[in-house]
Coordinates of C-alpha atoms and ligand atoms in Angstrom, one line a residue:
X1 CA -49.7 -22.9 -99.3
X2 CA -47.5 -23.5 -102.4
X3 CA -45.7 -26.8 -102.3
X4 CA -42.7 -27.3 -104.5
X5 CA -40.8 -30.2 -106.0
X6 CA -38.0 -30.4 -108.6
X7 CA -35.6 -32.9 -110.2
X8 CA -32.1 -33.2 -108.6
X9 CA -29.2 -35.7 -109.1
X10 CA -29.1 -38.6 -106.7
X11 CA -25.3 -38.0 -106.3
X12 CA -26.1 -34.5 -104.8
X13 CA -24.9 -32.4 -107.8
X14 CA -26.2 -28.9 -107.3
X15 CA -28.4 -28.5 -110.4
X16 CA -32.2 -28.3 -110.0
X17 CA -34.6 -28.8 -112.8
X18 CA -38.3 -28.2 -113.2
X19 CA -40.5 -31.2 -113.3
X20 CA -41.7 -30.0 -116.7
X21 CA -38.2 -30.2 -118.1
X22 CA -37.4 -33.1 -120.4
X23 CA -34.5 -34.5 -118.5
X24 CA -33.7 -38.0 -117.2
X25 CA -30.1 -37.9 -116.1
X26 CA -27.8 -35.4 -114.4
X27 CA -26.0 -33.3 -117.0
X28 CA -23.0 -33.1 -114.7
X29 CA -22.4 -36.7 -113.7
X30 CA -24.8 -38.8 -115.8
X31 CA -26.5 -40.4 -112.8
X32 CA -30.3 -40.7 -112.4
X33 CA -32.3 -37.8 -111.0
X34 CA -34.9 -38.0 -108.3
X35 CA -37.7 -35.7 -107.3
X36 CA -36.9 -33.6 -104.3
X37 CA -39.7 -31.9 -102.3
X38 CA -39.4 -28.7 -100.4
X39 CA -39.5 -30.5 -97.0
X40 CA -39.5 -27.2 -95.0
X41 CA -42.8 -26.3 -96.6
X42 CA -44.3 -29.7 -96.0
X43 CA -43.1 -29.7 -92.4
X44 CA -45.2 -26.6 -91.7
X45 CA -48.0 -29.0 -91.2
X46 CA -47.6 -31.5 -88.4
X47 CA -47.6 -35.3 -88.9
X48 CA -51.1 -35.4 -87.3
X49 CA -52.4 -32.8 -89.7
X50 CA -51.2 -34.7 -92.7
X51 CA -52.7 -37.9 -91.4
X52 CA -56.1 -36.2 -90.9
X53 CA -55.9 -34.8 -94.5
X54 CA -55.1 -38.3 -95.9
X55 CA -57.8 -40.0 -94.0
X56 CA -60.4 -37.4 -95.0
X57 CA -59.6 -37.8 -98.7
X58 CA -59.1 -41.5 -98.9
X59 CA -61.5 -43.1 -101.4
X60 CA -63.8 -40.1 -101.2
X61 CA -65.5 -38.3 -104.0
X62 CA -63.6 -35.0 -104.2
X63 CA -61.8 -35.5 -107.5
X64 CA -58.9 -36.3 -107.9
X65 CA -58.2 -36.7 -104.1
X66 CA -60.1 -39.9 -103.8
X67 CA -57.3 -41.6 -105.7
X68 CA -54.8 -42.7 -103.1
X69 CA -52.0 -41.2 -105.2
X70 CA -53.6 -37.8 -105.6
X71 CA -54.9 -37.9 -102.0
X72 CA -51.2 -37.4 -101.1
X73 CA -50.6 -34.9 -103.9
X74 CA -48.5 -32.5 -101.9
X75 CA -46.1 -35.3 -101.1
X76 CA -46.1 -36.7 -104.6
X77 CA -46.4 -34.1 -107.3
X78 CA -47.6 -30.7 -106.1
X79 CA -46.6 -29.1 -109.4
X80 CA -49.5 -30.6 -111.5
X81 CA -52.7 -28.6 -111.9
X82 CA -55.8 -30.7 -111.0
X83 CA -57.1 -29.9 -114.5
X84 CA -54.2 -31.9 -115.9
X85 CA -54.5 -34.9 -113.6
X86 CA -55.1 -38.1 -115.5
X87 CA -56.4 -40.5 -112.9
X88 CA -58.3 -43.8 -112.8
X89 CA -58.8 -43.7 -109.0
X90 CA -55.5 -45.3 -108.2
X91 CA -54.6 -47.2 -105.0
X92 CA -57.0 -48.0 -102.2
X93 CA -56.2 -51.7 -102.8
X94 CA -57.0 -54.3 -100.3
X95 CA -54.5 -55.1 -97.5
X96 CA -55.3 -58.8 -97.0
X97 CA -54.6 -60.6 -93.8
X98 CA -53.0 -63.9 -95.0
X99 CA -53.9 -65.7 -91.8
X100 CA -53.9 -69.3 -93.1
X101 CA -50.8 -68.8 -95.3
X102 CA -48.9 -67.0 -92.4
X103 CA -49.7 -69.8 -90.0
X104 CA -48.0 -72.3 -92.3
X105 CA -44.8 -70.4 -92.1
X106 CA -45.1 -69.6 -88.3
X107 CA -46.2 -66.0 -88.9
X108 CA -49.1 -64.6 -87.0
X109 CA -49.2 -61.2 -88.7
X110 CA -48.7 -61.8 -92.5
X111 CA -50.4 -59.3 -94.8
X112 CA -50.5 -59.1 -98.6
X113 CA -50.9 -55.7 -100.1
X114 CA -53.0 -56.5 -103.2
X115 CA -51.6 -53.8 -105.5
X116 CA -52.7 -55.7 -108.5
X117 CA -56.4 -54.8 -107.9
X118 CA -55.8 -51.8 -110.1
X119 CA -57.2 -50.3 -113.3
X120 CA -54.7 -52.1 -115.5
X121 CA -54.1 -55.0 -113.1
X122 CA -50.7 -54.1 -111.7
X123 CA -49.1 -51.6 -109.3
X124 CA -47.6 -49.7 -112.3
X125 CA -50.8 -47.5 -112.4
X126 CA -49.5 -45.7 -109.3
X127 CA -46.5 -44.2 -111.0
X128 CA -48.1 -43.9 -114.4
X129 CA -50.8 -41.5 -113.3
X130 CA -48.1 -39.1 -112.1
X131 CA -46.1 -39.3 -115.3
X132 CA -48.9 -39.0 -117.7
X133 CA -50.4 -36.1 -115.7
X134 CA -47.1 -34.3 -116.0
X135 CA -47.0 -35.0 -119.7
X136 CA -50.5 -33.5 -120.1
X137 CA -49.3 -30.5 -118.2
X138 CA -46.2 -30.1 -120.3
X139 CA -48.2 -30.4 -123.5
X140 CA -50.7 -27.8 -122.2
X141 CA -47.7 -25.6 -121.4
X142 CA -46.6 -25.8 -125.0
X143 CA -43.8 -28.5 -124.8
X144 CA -43.4 -30.3 -128.1
X145 CA -44.0 -34.0 -127.1
X146 CA -45.2 -36.1 -130.0
X147 CA -45.6 -39.3 -128.1
X148 CA -44.7 -41.1 -124.8
X149 CA -42.7 -44.3 -125.0
X150 CA -41.6 -47.1 -122.7
X151 CA -39.9 -50.5 -122.8
X152 CA -41.7 -53.0 -120.7
X153 CA -42.0 -56.5 -119.3
X154 CA -45.8 -56.1 -119.8
X155 CA -47.2 -54.0 -116.9
X156 CA -45.6 -50.7 -117.6
X157 CA -46.8 -50.8 -121.2
X158 CA -50.3 -51.7 -120.1
X159 CA -50.4 -48.8 -117.7
X160 CA -48.8 -46.3 -120.2
X161 CA -51.3 -47.4 -122.9
X162 CA -54.3 -47.0 -120.7
X163 CA -53.4 -43.6 -119.2
X164 CA -52.4 -42.2 -122.5
X165 CA -55.6 -43.4 -124.0
X166 CA -57.5 -41.8 -121.2
X167 CA -55.7 -38.5 -121.9
X168 CA -55.7 -38.8 -125.7
X169 CA -51.9 -38.7 -125.8
X170 CA -50.1 -40.9 -128.4
X171 CA -48.0 -43.7 -126.9
X172 CA -45.5 -46.3 -128.1
X173 CA -44.6 -49.5 -126.2
X174 CA -41.6 -51.7 -126.7
X175 CA -42.2 -55.3 -125.7
X176 CA -39.8 -58.3 -125.7
X177 CA -41.4 -60.8 -128.1
X178 CA -42.9 -63.9 -126.4
X179 CA -41.8 -62.7 -123.0
X180 CA -45.0 -61.2 -121.7
X181 CA -48.4 -62.8 -121.0
X182 CA -51.2 -62.8 -123.5
X183 CA -53.2 -60.4 -121.4
X184 CA -50.3 -58.0 -121.1
X185 CA -49.7 -58.1 -124.8
X186 CA -53.4 -57.4 -125.6
X187 CA -53.7 -54.5 -123.2
X188 CA -51.9 -51.8 -125.2
X189 CA -53.4 -53.3 -128.4
X190 CA -57.0 -52.8 -127.1
X191 CA -56.2 -49.2 -126.5
X192 CA -54.9 -48.7 -130.0
X193 CA -51.4 -47.9 -128.8
X194 CA -48.5 -48.5 -131.2
X195 CA -47.1 -51.8 -129.9
X196 CA -43.7 -53.1 -131.0
X197 CA -42.9 -56.7 -130.3
X198 CA -39.2 -57.0 -130.6
X199 CA -36.9 -59.9 -131.0
X200 CA -34.9 -59.2 -127.8
X201 CA -35.3 -59.1 -124.1
X202 CA -36.3 -56.2 -121.8
X203 CA -32.8 -54.9 -121.5
X204 CA -32.6 -54.8 -125.3
X205 CA -35.9 -52.9 -125.5
X206 CA -34.7 -50.5 -122.9
X207 CA -31.6 -49.6 -124.9
X208 CA -33.7 -48.9 -128.0
X209 CA -36.3 -46.8 -126.3
X210 CA -33.6 -44.7 -124.5
X211 CA -32.0 -43.9 -127.8
X212 CA -35.3 -43.0 -129.4
X213 CA -36.2 -40.7 -126.6
X214 CA -32.8 -39.0 -126.6
X215 CA -33.1 -38.1 -130.3
X216 CA -36.7 -37.3 -131.1
X217 CA -39.6 -35.5 -129.4
X218 CA -40.7 -38.6 -127.6
X219 CA -41.0 -38.6 -123.9
X220 CA -39.6 -41.6 -121.9
X221 CA -41.9 -43.3 -119.4
X222 CA -39.6 -45.8 -117.9
X223 CA -38.9 -45.6 -114.2
X224 CA -35.5 -44.0 -114.9
X225 CA -37.9 -41.1 -115.2
X226 CA -38.3 -40.5 -111.5
X227 CA -41.8 -39.0 -111.8
X228 CA -42.9 -42.7 -111.8
X229 CA -41.1 -43.3 -108.5
X230 CA -43.1 -40.5 -106.9
X231 CA -46.4 -42.3 -107.6
X232 CA -45.0 -45.8 -106.7
X233 CA -43.8 -44.5 -103.3
X234 CA -47.5 -44.0 -102.3
X235 CA -47.6 -47.8 -101.6
X236 CA -45.7 -47.0 -98.4
X237 CA -48.1 -44.2 -97.6
X238 CA -51.2 -46.3 -98.2
X239 CA -49.8 -49.3 -96.4
X240 CA -49.2 -47.5 -93.1
X241 CA -52.5 -45.6 -93.4
X242 CA -54.3 -49.0 -93.7
X243 CA -52.4 -50.2 -90.6
X244 CA -53.6 -47.1 -88.7
X245 CA -50.1 -45.6 -89.0
X246 CA -48.3 -48.6 -87.6
X247 CA -45.1 -49.4 -89.4
X248 CA -44.6 -53.1 -90.4
X249 CA -41.5 -54.8 -89.3
X250 CA -40.7 -56.2 -92.8
X251 CA -41.9 -55.3 -96.3
X252 CA -41.1 -57.7 -99.1
X253 CA -41.3 -56.7 -102.7
X254 CA -40.2 -58.5 -105.9
X255 CA -37.5 -56.5 -107.8
X256 CA -36.5 -56.4 -111.5
X257 CA -35.6 -52.9 -112.7
X258 CA -35.5 -51.9 -109.0
X259 CA -37.5 -48.7 -109.2
X260 CA -40.1 -50.1 -106.8
X261 CA -37.9 -51.1 -103.9
X262 CA -36.3 -47.7 -104.2
X263 CA -39.8 -46.1 -104.2
X264 CA -40.9 -48.0 -101.1
X265 CA -37.9 -46.8 -99.2
X266 CA -38.4 -43.2 -100.5
X267 CA -42.0 -43.3 -99.3
X268 CA -41.2 -44.6 -95.8
X269 CA -38.3 -42.1 -95.4
X270 CA -40.6 -39.2 -96.3
X271 CA -43.2 -40.2 -93.8
X272 CA -40.5 -40.5 -91.2
X273 CA -39.1 -37.1 -92.0
X274 CA -42.5 -35.5 -91.8
X275 CA -43.2 -37.1 -88.4
X276 CA -46.0 -39.3 -89.7
X277 CA -44.2 -42.5 -88.6
X278 CA -41.5 -42.9 -86.0
X279 CA -39.7 -46.0 -87.2
X280 CA -38.7 -47.6 -90.4
X281 CA -39.4 -51.2 -91.6
X282 CA -36.7 -53.5 -92.9
X283 CA -37.0 -53.9 -96.7
X284 CA -36.6 -57.2 -98.5
X285 CA -36.1 -57.3 -102.3
X286 CA -37.0 -60.7 -103.8
X287 CA -35.5 -61.7 -107.1
X288 CA -35.9 -64.6 -109.4
X289 CA -32.8 -66.8 -109.3
X290 CA -32.7 -66.6 -113.1
X291 CA -32.6 -62.8 -113.0
X292 CA -30.7 -62.0 -109.8
X293 CA -28.0 -59.3 -110.3
X294 CA -29.0 -57.5 -107.1
X295 CA -28.9 -60.7 -105.1
X296 CA -25.4 -61.4 -106.4
X297 CA -24.4 -57.9 -105.4
X298 CA -25.9 -58.3 -101.9
X299 CA -23.7 -61.3 -101.4
X300 CA -20.7 -59.1 -101.8
X301 CA -22.1 -56.6 -99.3
X302 CA -23.1 -54.4 -102.3
X303 CA -19.3 -53.9 -102.9
X304 CA -19.7 -55.0 -106.5
X305 CA -22.5 -54.9 -109.0
X306 CA -22.4 -56.6 -112.4
X307 CA -25.2 -56.6 -114.8
X308 CA -26.0 -60.1 -116.1
X309 CA -27.9 -61.7 -119.0
X310 CA -31.2 -62.6 -117.4
X311 CA -32.5 -66.1 -118.2
X312 CA -36.1 -67.0 -119.0
X313 CA -38.2 -67.1 -115.8
X314 CA -41.8 -67.6 -115.0
X315 CA -41.6 -64.2 -113.3
X316 CA -41.4 -62.5 -116.6
X317 CA -42.0 -59.0 -115.3
X318 CA -38.8 -59.1 -113.4
X319 CA -36.7 -60.8 -116.0
X320 CA -34.1 -58.0 -116.1
X321 CA -30.4 -58.3 -115.9
X322 CA -29.3 -54.7 -116.1
X323 CA -31.6 -52.8 -113.8
X324 CA -31.7 -49.0 -114.3
X325 CA -32.4 -48.1 -110.7
X326 CA -29.7 -50.3 -109.1
X327 CA -27.9 -47.4 -107.4
X328 CA -31.1 -46.1 -105.8
X329 CA -32.0 -49.6 -104.7
X330 CA -28.7 -50.3 -103.1
X331 CA -28.8 -47.1 -101.1
X332 CA -32.3 -47.7 -100.0
X333 CA -31.5 -51.3 -98.9
X334 CA -28.5 -50.1 -97.0
X335 CA -30.5 -47.5 -95.2
X336 CA -33.3 -49.9 -94.4
X337 CA -31.2 -52.8 -93.1
X338 CA -32.3 -54.5 -96.2
X339 CA -32.1 -58.1 -97.4
X340 CA -32.0 -59.5 -100.9
X341 CA -33.1 -63.1 -101.4
X342 CA -33.8 -65.2 -104.5
X343 CA -36.3 -67.9 -105.4
X344 CA -35.9 -70.7 -108.0
X345 CA -38.6 -71.5 -110.5
X346 CA -39.8 -74.4 -108.4
X347 CA -39.8 -72.4 -105.2
X348 CA -41.8 -69.5 -106.8
X349 CA -44.3 -71.8 -108.5
X350 CA -45.0 -73.8 -105.3
X351 CA -45.3 -70.6 -103.3
X352 CA -48.0 -69.6 -105.7
X353 CA -49.6 -73.0 -105.4
X354 CA -49.6 -72.8 -101.6
X355 CA -51.0 -69.3 -101.6
X356 CA -53.7 -70.4 -104.1
X357 CA -54.9 -72.9 -101.5
X358 CA -55.4 -70.1 -99.0
X359 CA -57.6 -68.1 -101.3
X360 CA -55.0 -66.0 -103.1
X361 CA -54.8 -65.9 -106.9
X362 CA -51.2 -65.0 -107.3
X363 CA -49.0 -63.7 -110.1
X364 CA -45.5 -65.2 -110.5
X365 CA -43.8 -62.1 -109.2
X366 CA -45.8 -62.0 -106.1
X367 CA -44.9 -65.7 -105.9
X368 CA -41.2 -64.8 -105.9
X369 CA -41.9 -62.5 -102.9
X370 CA -43.9 -65.2 -101.1
X371 CA -41.2 -67.8 -101.8
X372 CA -38.6 -65.5 -100.3
X373 CA -40.9 -64.9 -97.3
X374 CA -41.1 -68.6 -96.8
X375 CA -37.3 -68.9 -96.9
X376 CA -36.7 -66.1 -94.5
X377 CA -39.3 -67.5 -92.1
X378 CA -37.7 -70.9 -92.3
X379 CA -34.3 -69.2 -91.5
X380 CA -35.8 -67.5 -88.4
X381 CA -35.3 -64.0 -89.8
X382 CA -38.8 -63.1 -88.6
X383 CA -40.2 -63.4 -85.1
X384 CA -43.7 -65.0 -85.1
X385 CA -45.3 -61.7 -84.0
X386 CA -43.5 -59.6 -86.6
X387 CA -45.8 -57.7 -88.9
X388 CA -44.7 -58.8 -92.3
X389 CA -46.2 -57.3 -95.5
X390 CA -45.7 -58.8 -99.0
X391 CA -46.4 -56.4 -101.9
X392 CA -48.4 -58.3 -104.5
X393 CA -47.5 -56.4 -107.6
X394 CA -49.9 -57.7 -110.3
X395 CA -53.3 -59.5 -110.5
X396 CA -53.1 -63.2 -110.9
X397 CA -55.7 -62.9 -113.7
X398 CA -53.0 -61.6 -116.0
X399 CA -51.1 -64.9 -115.6
X400 CA -53.7 -67.6 -116.2
X401 CA -51.3 -69.5 -118.4
X402 CA -48.9 -69.8 -115.5
X403 CA -51.7 -70.8 -113.1
X404 CA -53.2 -73.3 -115.5
X405 CA -49.9 -75.0 -116.2
X406 CA -49.0 -75.1 -112.5
X407 CA -52.2 -76.8 -111.6
X408 CA -51.8 -79.3 -114.4
X409 CA -48.2 -79.9 -113.3
X410 CA -47.0 -78.9 -116.8
X411 CA -44.5 -76.2 -115.9
X412 CA -41.1 -77.2 -117.2
X413 CA -38.6 -78.0 -114.4
X414 CA -41.3 -77.6 -111.7
X415 CA -42.8 -80.4 -109.6
X416 CA -46.2 -79.0 -108.6
X417 CA -46.8 -79.6 -104.9
X418 CA -50.4 -78.3 -104.9
X419 CA -51.8 -79.2 -108.3
X420 CA -55.6 -79.3 -108.7
X421 CA -57.9 -80.0 -111.6
X422 CA -61.5 -80.0 -112.6
X423 CA -63.3 -83.3 -112.9
X424 CA -65.2 -83.9 -116.1
X425 CA -68.4 -85.9 -115.8
X426 CA -71.6 -86.6 -117.7
X427 CA -74.6 -84.7 -116.2
X428 CA -75.8 -87.7 -114.4
X429 CA -76.9 -87.2 -110.7
X430 CA -75.6 -90.5 -109.3
X431 CA -72.2 -90.1 -110.9
X432 CA -72.0 -86.5 -109.7
X433 CA -73.0 -87.4 -106.2
X434 CA -70.7 -90.3 -105.9
X435 CA -67.8 -88.2 -107.2
X436 CA -68.5 -85.5 -104.6
X437 CA -68.8 -88.0 -101.8
X438 CA -65.5 -89.5 -102.7
X439 CA -63.8 -86.2 -102.8
X440 CA -65.1 -84.2 -99.8
X441 CA -63.5 -86.4 -97.2
X442 CA -64.9 -88.3 -94.3
Ligands
LIG1 C1 -42.6 -53.9 -112.6 C2 -43.0 -55.1 -111.8 C3 -42.2 -55.6 -110.7 C4 -40.8 -55.0 -110.4 O1 -40.7 -53.7 -110.2 P1 -39.3 -53.0 -110.5 O2 -39.4 -51.6 -110.2 O3 -39.0 -53.3 -112.0 O4 -38.2 -53.7 -109.7 C5 -42.7 -56.6 -110.0 N1 -43.8 -57.2 -110.3 C6 -44.6 -56.8 -111.4 C7 -45.8 -57.6 -111.6 C8 -44.2 -55.7 -112.1 O5 -45.0 -55.4 -113.1
LIG2 ZN1 -24.9 -35.6 -110.8

């Protein structure tokens, strides 16, 4: 069976464009495009048949289908030849039952989807594998693409750099100077990818890269390129598969440029349309108080949206004031009875500290989602039995500076509620034993 997908305007303009075309916006109205799939073809297989296919492929050795993105290839990007797939075995990340953390908030069924357990340490791999595979296919087909470029708050650039290095395609990353972690900065550098550290913020980098990609033979890898969204939406697929096709009541994701909350919704909607699931979750977008344009808009019932100048936040990957995918996000949140909530620096840091105590090494963005979960639990938005899933977007190991300062109580403007530190001692048995006995309780 031939499956088909194409780009189409999110405003419903009639033009259709091949996925191998270099196009990011609708030529008629200027809005973003999205990938549309030929749903009639996909519906020729039943929901049960699709489930069986996905289960059979999951984490298995039949390349590239063991990747949880390519295991759903027909629903993601049927247009790419397997010979052009650039994959690092994406997805298949742990869905962690946060039993102890949930109990503290009165939740019996809290789960953390550990998307940061990925090749480059964040969930951005899921979308990047699709985009870079399509680029490889375009180049193989004779398209003149000299390099692939993105603006990034640190994780998109790491993923672009790694996938392009895997494929041998030149890449360029635009990073806001001093606004990404050391690990995030070193990632593209290790891969020998042209890394520009610019004296501006993410929004400033985004403007520059868009201009570059509009004028030269350089392909844009930001999530306004909706190929990325197709990969990111597999979070929803993988999540329900791991829950034996049960749909959670709530899914909470941190939001910056808002591609991912849109992608989650798109994924659940597709499963629903294909009869794989029979209900939809409520979606929650969690923003940092210092970079909260969507939260402000939510407060107006999404009647208004105004970009803001984002302020410095510990949640640096979501420090975005002018999100590219805001229209998609607002539509998804309206369709999914969505909620937008914010977390202050202190709330997010202490949510991370609390999570740390229950065995989770947590990045500051995941911490925003956890802080919002805590708030909504306190407000009674969840029933104790609700299945609540928090999307953990990056690996805490990328943010050791944040974790170190939190536990030393050295984060500016934050009073650490769960600090912890190592004890330095001489290697003397009696001193060691006494110290242990004083510290392990009665
Ligand atoms: C990209 C990213 C997000 C937010 O995703 P958007 O699509 O920009 O809203 C959240 N957390 C981390 C760690 C990220 O890298
Ligand atoms: Zn249009």
